[in-house]
mmCIF file of C-alpha atoms in Angstrom:
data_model
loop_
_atom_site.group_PDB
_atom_site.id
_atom_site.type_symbol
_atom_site.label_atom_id
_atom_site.label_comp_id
_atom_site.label_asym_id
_atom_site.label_seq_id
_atom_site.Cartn_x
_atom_site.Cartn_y
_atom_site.Cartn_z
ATOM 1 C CA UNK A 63 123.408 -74.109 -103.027
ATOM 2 C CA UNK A 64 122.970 -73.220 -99.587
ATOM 3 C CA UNK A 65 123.448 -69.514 -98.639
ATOM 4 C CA UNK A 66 124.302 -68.231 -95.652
ATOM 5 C CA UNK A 67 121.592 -65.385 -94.368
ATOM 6 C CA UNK A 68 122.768 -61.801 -93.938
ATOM 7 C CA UNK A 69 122.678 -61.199 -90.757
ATOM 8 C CA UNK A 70 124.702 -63.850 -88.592
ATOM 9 C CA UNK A 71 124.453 -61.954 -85.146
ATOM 10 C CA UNK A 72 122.432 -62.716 -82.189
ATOM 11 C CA UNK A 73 120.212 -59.937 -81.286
ATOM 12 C CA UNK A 74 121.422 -60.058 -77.790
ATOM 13 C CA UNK A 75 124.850 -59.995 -78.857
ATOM 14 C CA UNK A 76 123.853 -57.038 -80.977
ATOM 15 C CA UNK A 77 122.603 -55.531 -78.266
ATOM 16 C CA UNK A 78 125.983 -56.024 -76.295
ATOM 17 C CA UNK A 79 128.019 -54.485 -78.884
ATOM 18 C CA UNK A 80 125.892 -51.226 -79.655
ATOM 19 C CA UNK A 81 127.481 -50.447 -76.012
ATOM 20 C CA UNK A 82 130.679 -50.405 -78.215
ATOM 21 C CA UNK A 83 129.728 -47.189 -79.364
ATOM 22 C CA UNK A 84 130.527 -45.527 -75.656
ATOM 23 C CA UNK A 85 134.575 -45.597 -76.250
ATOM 24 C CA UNK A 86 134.570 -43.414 -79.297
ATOM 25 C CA UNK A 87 131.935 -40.602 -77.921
ATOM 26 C CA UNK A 88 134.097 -41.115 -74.548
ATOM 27 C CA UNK A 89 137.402 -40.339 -76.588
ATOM 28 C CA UNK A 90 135.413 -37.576 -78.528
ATOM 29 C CA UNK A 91 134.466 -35.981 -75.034
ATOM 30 C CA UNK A 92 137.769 -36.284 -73.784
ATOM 31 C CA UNK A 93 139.716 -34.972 -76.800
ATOM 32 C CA UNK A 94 137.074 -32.208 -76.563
ATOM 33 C CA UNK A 95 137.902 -31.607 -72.934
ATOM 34 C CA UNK A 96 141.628 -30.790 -74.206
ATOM 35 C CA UNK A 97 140.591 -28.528 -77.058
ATOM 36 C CA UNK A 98 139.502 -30.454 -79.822
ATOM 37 C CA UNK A 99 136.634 -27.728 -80.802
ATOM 38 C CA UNK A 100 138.632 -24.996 -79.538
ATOM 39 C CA UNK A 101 138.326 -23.241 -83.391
ATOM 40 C CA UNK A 102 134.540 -23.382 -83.126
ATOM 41 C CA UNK A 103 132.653 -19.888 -81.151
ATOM 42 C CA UNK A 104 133.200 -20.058 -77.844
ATOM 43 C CA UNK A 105 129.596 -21.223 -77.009
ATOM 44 C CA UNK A 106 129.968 -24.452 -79.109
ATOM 45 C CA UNK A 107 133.200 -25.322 -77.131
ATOM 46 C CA UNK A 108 131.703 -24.747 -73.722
ATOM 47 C CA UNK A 109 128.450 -26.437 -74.034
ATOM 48 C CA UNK A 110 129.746 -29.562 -75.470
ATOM 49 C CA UNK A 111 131.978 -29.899 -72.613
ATOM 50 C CA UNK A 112 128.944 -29.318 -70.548
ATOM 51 C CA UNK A 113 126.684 -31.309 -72.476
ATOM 52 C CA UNK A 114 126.857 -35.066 -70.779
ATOM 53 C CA UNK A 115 126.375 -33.171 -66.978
ATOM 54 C CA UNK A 116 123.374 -31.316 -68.539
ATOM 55 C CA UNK A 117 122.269 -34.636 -69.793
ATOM 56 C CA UNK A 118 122.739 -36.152 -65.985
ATOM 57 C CA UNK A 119 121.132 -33.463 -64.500
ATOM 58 C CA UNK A 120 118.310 -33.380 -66.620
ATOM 59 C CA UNK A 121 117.732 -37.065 -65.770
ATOM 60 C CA UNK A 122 117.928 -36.408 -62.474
ATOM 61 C CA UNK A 123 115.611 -33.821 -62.362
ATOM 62 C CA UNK A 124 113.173 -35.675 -64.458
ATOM 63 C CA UNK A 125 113.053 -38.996 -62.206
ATOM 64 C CA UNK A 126 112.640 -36.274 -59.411
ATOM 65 C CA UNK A 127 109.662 -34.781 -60.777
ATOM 66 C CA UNK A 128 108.078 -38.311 -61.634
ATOM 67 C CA UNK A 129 108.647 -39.966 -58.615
ATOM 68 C CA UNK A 130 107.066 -36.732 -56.855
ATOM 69 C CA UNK A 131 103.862 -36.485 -58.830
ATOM 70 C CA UNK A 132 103.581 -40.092 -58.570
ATOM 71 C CA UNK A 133 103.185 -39.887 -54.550
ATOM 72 C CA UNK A 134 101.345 -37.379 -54.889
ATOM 73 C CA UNK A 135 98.375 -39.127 -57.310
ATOM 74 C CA UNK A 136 98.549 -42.270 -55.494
ATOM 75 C CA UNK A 137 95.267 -43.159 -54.349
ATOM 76 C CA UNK A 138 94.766 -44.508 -50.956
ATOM 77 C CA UNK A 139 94.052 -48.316 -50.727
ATOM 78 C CA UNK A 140 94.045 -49.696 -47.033
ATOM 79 C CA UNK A 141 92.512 -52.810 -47.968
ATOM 80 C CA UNK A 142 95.198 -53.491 -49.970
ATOM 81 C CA UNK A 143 98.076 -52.212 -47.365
ATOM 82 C CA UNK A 144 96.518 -54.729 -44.415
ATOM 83 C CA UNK A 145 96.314 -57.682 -47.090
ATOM 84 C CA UNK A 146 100.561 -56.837 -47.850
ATOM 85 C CA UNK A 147 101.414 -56.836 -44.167
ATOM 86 C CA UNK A 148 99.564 -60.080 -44.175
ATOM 87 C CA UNK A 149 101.604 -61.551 -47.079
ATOM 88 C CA UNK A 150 104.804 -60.239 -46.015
ATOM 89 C CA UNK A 151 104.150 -61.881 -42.609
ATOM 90 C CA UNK A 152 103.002 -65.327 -44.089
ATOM 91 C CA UNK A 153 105.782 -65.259 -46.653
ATOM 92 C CA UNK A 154 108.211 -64.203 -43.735
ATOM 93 C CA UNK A 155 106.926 -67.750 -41.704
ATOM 94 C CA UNK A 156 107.190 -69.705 -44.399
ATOM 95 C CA UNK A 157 110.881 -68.863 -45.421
ATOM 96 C CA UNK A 158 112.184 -69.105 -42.509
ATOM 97 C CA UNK A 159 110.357 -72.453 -41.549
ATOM 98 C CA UNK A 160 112.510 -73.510 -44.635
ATOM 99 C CA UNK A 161 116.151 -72.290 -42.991
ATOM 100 C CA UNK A 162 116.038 -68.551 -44.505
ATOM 101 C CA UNK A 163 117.152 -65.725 -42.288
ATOM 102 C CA UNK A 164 116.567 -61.946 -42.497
ATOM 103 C CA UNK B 18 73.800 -42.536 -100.821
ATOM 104 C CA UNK B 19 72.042 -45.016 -103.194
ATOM 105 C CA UNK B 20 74.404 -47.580 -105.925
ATOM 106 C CA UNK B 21 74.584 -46.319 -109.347
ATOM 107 C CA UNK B 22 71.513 -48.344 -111.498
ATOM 108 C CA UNK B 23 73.814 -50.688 -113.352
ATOM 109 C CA UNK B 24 75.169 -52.002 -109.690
ATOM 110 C CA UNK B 25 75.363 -55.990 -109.538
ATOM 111 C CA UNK B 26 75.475 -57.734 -105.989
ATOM 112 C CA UNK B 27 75.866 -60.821 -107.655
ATOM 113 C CA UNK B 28 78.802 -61.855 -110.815
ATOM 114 C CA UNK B 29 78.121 -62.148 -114.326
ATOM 115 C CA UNK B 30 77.272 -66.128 -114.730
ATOM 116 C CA UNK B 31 79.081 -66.488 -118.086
ATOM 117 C CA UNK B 32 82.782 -64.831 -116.946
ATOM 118 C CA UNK B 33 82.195 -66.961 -113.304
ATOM 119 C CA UNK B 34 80.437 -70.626 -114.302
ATOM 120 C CA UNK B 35 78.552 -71.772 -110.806
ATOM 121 C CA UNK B 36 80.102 -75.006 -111.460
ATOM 122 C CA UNK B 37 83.588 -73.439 -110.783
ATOM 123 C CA UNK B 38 82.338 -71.071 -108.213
ATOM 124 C CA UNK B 39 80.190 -72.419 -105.811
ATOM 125 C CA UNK B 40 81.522 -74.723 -102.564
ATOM 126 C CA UNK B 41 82.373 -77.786 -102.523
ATOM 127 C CA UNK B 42 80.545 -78.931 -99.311
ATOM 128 C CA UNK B 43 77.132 -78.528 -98.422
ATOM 129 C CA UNK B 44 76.096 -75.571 -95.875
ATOM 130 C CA UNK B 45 76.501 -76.561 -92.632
ATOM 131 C CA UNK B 46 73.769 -77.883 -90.266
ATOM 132 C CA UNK B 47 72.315 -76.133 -87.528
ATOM 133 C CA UNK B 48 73.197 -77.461 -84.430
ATOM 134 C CA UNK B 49 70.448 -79.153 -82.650
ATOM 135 C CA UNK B 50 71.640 -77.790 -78.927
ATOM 136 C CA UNK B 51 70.477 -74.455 -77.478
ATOM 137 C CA UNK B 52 72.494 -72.050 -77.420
ATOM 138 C CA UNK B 53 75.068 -71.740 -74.434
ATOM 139 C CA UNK B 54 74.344 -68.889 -72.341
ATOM 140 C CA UNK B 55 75.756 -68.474 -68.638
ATOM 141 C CA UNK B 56 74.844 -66.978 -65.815
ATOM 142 C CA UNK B 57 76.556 -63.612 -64.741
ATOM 143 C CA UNK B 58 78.675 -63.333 -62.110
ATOM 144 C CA UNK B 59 78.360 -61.003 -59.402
ATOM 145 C CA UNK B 60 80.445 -58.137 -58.817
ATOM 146 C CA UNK B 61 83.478 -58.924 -56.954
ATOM 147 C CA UNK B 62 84.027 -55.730 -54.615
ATOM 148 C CA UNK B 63 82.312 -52.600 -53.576
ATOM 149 C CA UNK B 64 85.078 -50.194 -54.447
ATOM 150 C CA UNK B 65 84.782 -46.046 -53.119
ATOM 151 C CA UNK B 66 83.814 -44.330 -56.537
ATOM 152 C CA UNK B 67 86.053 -41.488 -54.998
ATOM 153 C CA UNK B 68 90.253 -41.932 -55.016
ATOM 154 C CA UNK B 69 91.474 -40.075 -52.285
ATOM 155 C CA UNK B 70 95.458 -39.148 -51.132
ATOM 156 C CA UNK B 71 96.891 -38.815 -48.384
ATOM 157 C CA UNK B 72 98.077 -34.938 -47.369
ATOM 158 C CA UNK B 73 101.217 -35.770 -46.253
ATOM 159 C CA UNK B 74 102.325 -37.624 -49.507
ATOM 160 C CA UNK B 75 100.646 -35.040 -51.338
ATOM 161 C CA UNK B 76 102.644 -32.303 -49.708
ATOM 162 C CA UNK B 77 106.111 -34.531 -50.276
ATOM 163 C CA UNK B 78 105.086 -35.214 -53.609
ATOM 164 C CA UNK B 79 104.380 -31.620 -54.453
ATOM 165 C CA UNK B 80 107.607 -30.591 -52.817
ATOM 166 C CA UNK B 81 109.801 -33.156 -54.976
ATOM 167 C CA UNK B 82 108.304 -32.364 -58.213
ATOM 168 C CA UNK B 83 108.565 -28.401 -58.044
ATOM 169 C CA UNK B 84 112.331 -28.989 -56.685
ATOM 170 C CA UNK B 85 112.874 -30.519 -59.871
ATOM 171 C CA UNK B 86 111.619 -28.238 -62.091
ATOM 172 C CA UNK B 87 112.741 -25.638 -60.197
ATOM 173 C CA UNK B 88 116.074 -26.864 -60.546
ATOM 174 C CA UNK B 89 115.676 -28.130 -64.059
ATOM 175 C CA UNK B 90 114.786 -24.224 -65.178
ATOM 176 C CA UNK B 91 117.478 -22.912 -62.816
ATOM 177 C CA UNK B 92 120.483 -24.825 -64.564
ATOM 178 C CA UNK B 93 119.502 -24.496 -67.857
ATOM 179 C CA UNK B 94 119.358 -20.809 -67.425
ATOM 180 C CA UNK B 95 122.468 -20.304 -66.320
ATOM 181 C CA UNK B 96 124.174 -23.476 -68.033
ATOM 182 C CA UNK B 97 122.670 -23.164 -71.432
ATOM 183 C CA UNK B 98 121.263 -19.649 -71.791
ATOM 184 C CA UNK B 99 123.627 -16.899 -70.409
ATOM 185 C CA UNK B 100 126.647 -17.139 -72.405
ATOM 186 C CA UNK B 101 124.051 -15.840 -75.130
ATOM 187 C CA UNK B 102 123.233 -12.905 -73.479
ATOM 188 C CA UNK B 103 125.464 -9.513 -73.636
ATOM 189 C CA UNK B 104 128.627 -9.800 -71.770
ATOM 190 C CA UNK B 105 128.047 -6.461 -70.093
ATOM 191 C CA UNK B 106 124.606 -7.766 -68.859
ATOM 192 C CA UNK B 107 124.318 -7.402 -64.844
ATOM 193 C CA UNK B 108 123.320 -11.139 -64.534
ATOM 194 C CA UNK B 109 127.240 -12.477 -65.220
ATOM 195 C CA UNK B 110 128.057 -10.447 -61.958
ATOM 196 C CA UNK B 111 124.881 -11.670 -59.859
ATOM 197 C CA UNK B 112 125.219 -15.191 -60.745
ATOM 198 C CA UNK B 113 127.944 -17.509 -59.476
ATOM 199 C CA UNK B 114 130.699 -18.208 -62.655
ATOM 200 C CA UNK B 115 129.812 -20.760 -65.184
ATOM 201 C CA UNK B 116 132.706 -22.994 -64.069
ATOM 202 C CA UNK B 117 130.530 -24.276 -61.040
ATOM 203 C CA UNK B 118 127.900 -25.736 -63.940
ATOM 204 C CA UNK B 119 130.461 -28.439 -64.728
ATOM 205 C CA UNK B 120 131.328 -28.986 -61.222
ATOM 206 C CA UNK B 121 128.137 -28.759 -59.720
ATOM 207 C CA UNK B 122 127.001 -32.173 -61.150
ATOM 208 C CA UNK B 123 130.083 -33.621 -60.435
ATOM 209 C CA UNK B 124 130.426 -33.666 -57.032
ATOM 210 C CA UNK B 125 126.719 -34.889 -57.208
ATOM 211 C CA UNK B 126 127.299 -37.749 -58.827
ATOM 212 C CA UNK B 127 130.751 -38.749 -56.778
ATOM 213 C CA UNK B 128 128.045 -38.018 -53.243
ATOM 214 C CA UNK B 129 125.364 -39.883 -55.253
ATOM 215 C CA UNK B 130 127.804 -43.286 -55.818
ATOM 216 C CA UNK B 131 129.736 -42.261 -52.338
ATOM 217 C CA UNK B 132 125.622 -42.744 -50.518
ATOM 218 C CA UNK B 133 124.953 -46.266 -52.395
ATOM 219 C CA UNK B 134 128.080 -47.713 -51.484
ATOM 220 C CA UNK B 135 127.677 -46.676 -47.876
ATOM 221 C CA UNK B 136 124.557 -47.429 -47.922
ATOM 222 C CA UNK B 137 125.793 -51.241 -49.573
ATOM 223 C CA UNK B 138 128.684 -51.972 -47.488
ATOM 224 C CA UNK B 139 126.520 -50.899 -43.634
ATOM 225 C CA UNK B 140 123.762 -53.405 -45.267
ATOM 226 C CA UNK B 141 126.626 -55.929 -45.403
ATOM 227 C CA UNK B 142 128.274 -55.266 -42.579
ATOM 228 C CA UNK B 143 125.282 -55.176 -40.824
ATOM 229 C CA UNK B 144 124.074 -59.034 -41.958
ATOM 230 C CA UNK B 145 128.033 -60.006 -41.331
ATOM 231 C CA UNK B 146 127.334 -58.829 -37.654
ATOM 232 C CA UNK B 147 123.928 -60.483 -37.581
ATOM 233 C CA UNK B 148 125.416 -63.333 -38.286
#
């Protein structure tokens, strides 16, 4: 007898699909939004309204603060700046030599 | 530490027969070449043992990651933490009202998308025009 194995989904399609799980937090948030968890303290009410815009800002902030430390601790490397230019110009010839435009 | 006296390196020869135990094949010969050794290379580049930055990036990159805490600490504050304090506290009055926390980020991410799609459709009009 020949079983079939458990699992019978693709892991990419299983990726795909764990996006499914946005519509019912999106409903939740929504139904929230028009007093779902009005019976709960106030607090609880407000900050899960507020809770995906904290989220956003936090990432925001975060990125920020990377992105700033990380031009900050880069190192100088002029050797390696003159040797890009170079690439970038002999890359530049030989696209357009082959009927690419910028 | 030393081995108890009763250790044995080697089994007992009457629970493990040699006959059953030992390998098939013969040990292997040595090999009659030398052995291969090769000549090191030399050191590619002469690199600065110091890493030095730039002031001006420094400066930005200072700049940008206070802002960010900065603002980080800020909302939480007033997002998270002052509906927990008193509601005859003096900060409720100092501090703008709590409906501008859901706002706030709102309008920043409608100007965030607004920026990138300018930013898109100049790019192709620009090439359009170019062309």
């Amino acid at each position: 007898q020949n079983f079939r194995p458990t699992r019978t989904t693709h892991h990419n399609s299983m990726a795909i699909h764990s996006l499914l799980l946005a519509f019912p937090i999106a409903g939740l948030y929504v139904a929230a939004c028009f007093g779902l968890f009005s019976d709960l303290p106030p607090p609880a009410n407000e900050l899960i309204i507020l809770l995906p815009w904290f989220m956003l800002v936090t990432f925001g902030c975060y990125s920020l603060t990377r992105i700033g430390i990380g031009l900050a601790t880069f190192p100088e490397c002029p050797n390696a700046a003159q040797d890009l230019q170079e690439d970038l110009k002999r890359a530049k010839q030989s696209l357009e030599s082959r009927g690419f435009t910028f | 530490p030393k081995p108890p006296r009763g250790y044995r390196t080697s089994p007992p020869r009457h629970l493990y027969p040699p006959a059953l135990y030992e390998p098939a094949v013969s040990p292997r010969q040595p090999c009659p070449l030398p052995p291969r050794r090769f000549r090191p290379l030399p050191r590619p580049t002469v690199r600065p043992l110091f890493l030095m930055a730039n002031a001006l990036d420094v400066a930005v990159g200072a700049a940008l990651a206070s802002s960010g805490v900065l603002i980080f600490v800020a909302y939480t504050f007033w997002a998270v933490v002052l509906p927990f304090v008193p509601k005859e506290s003096w900060l409720h009055g100092v501090l703008p009202p709590r409906k501008w926390a859901l706002y706030l980020p709102m309008i920043a991410l409608a100007g965030g998308v607004a920026l990138i799609a300018a930013f898109i459709v100049g790019m192709t009009r620009k090439k359009a025009a170019k062309k």
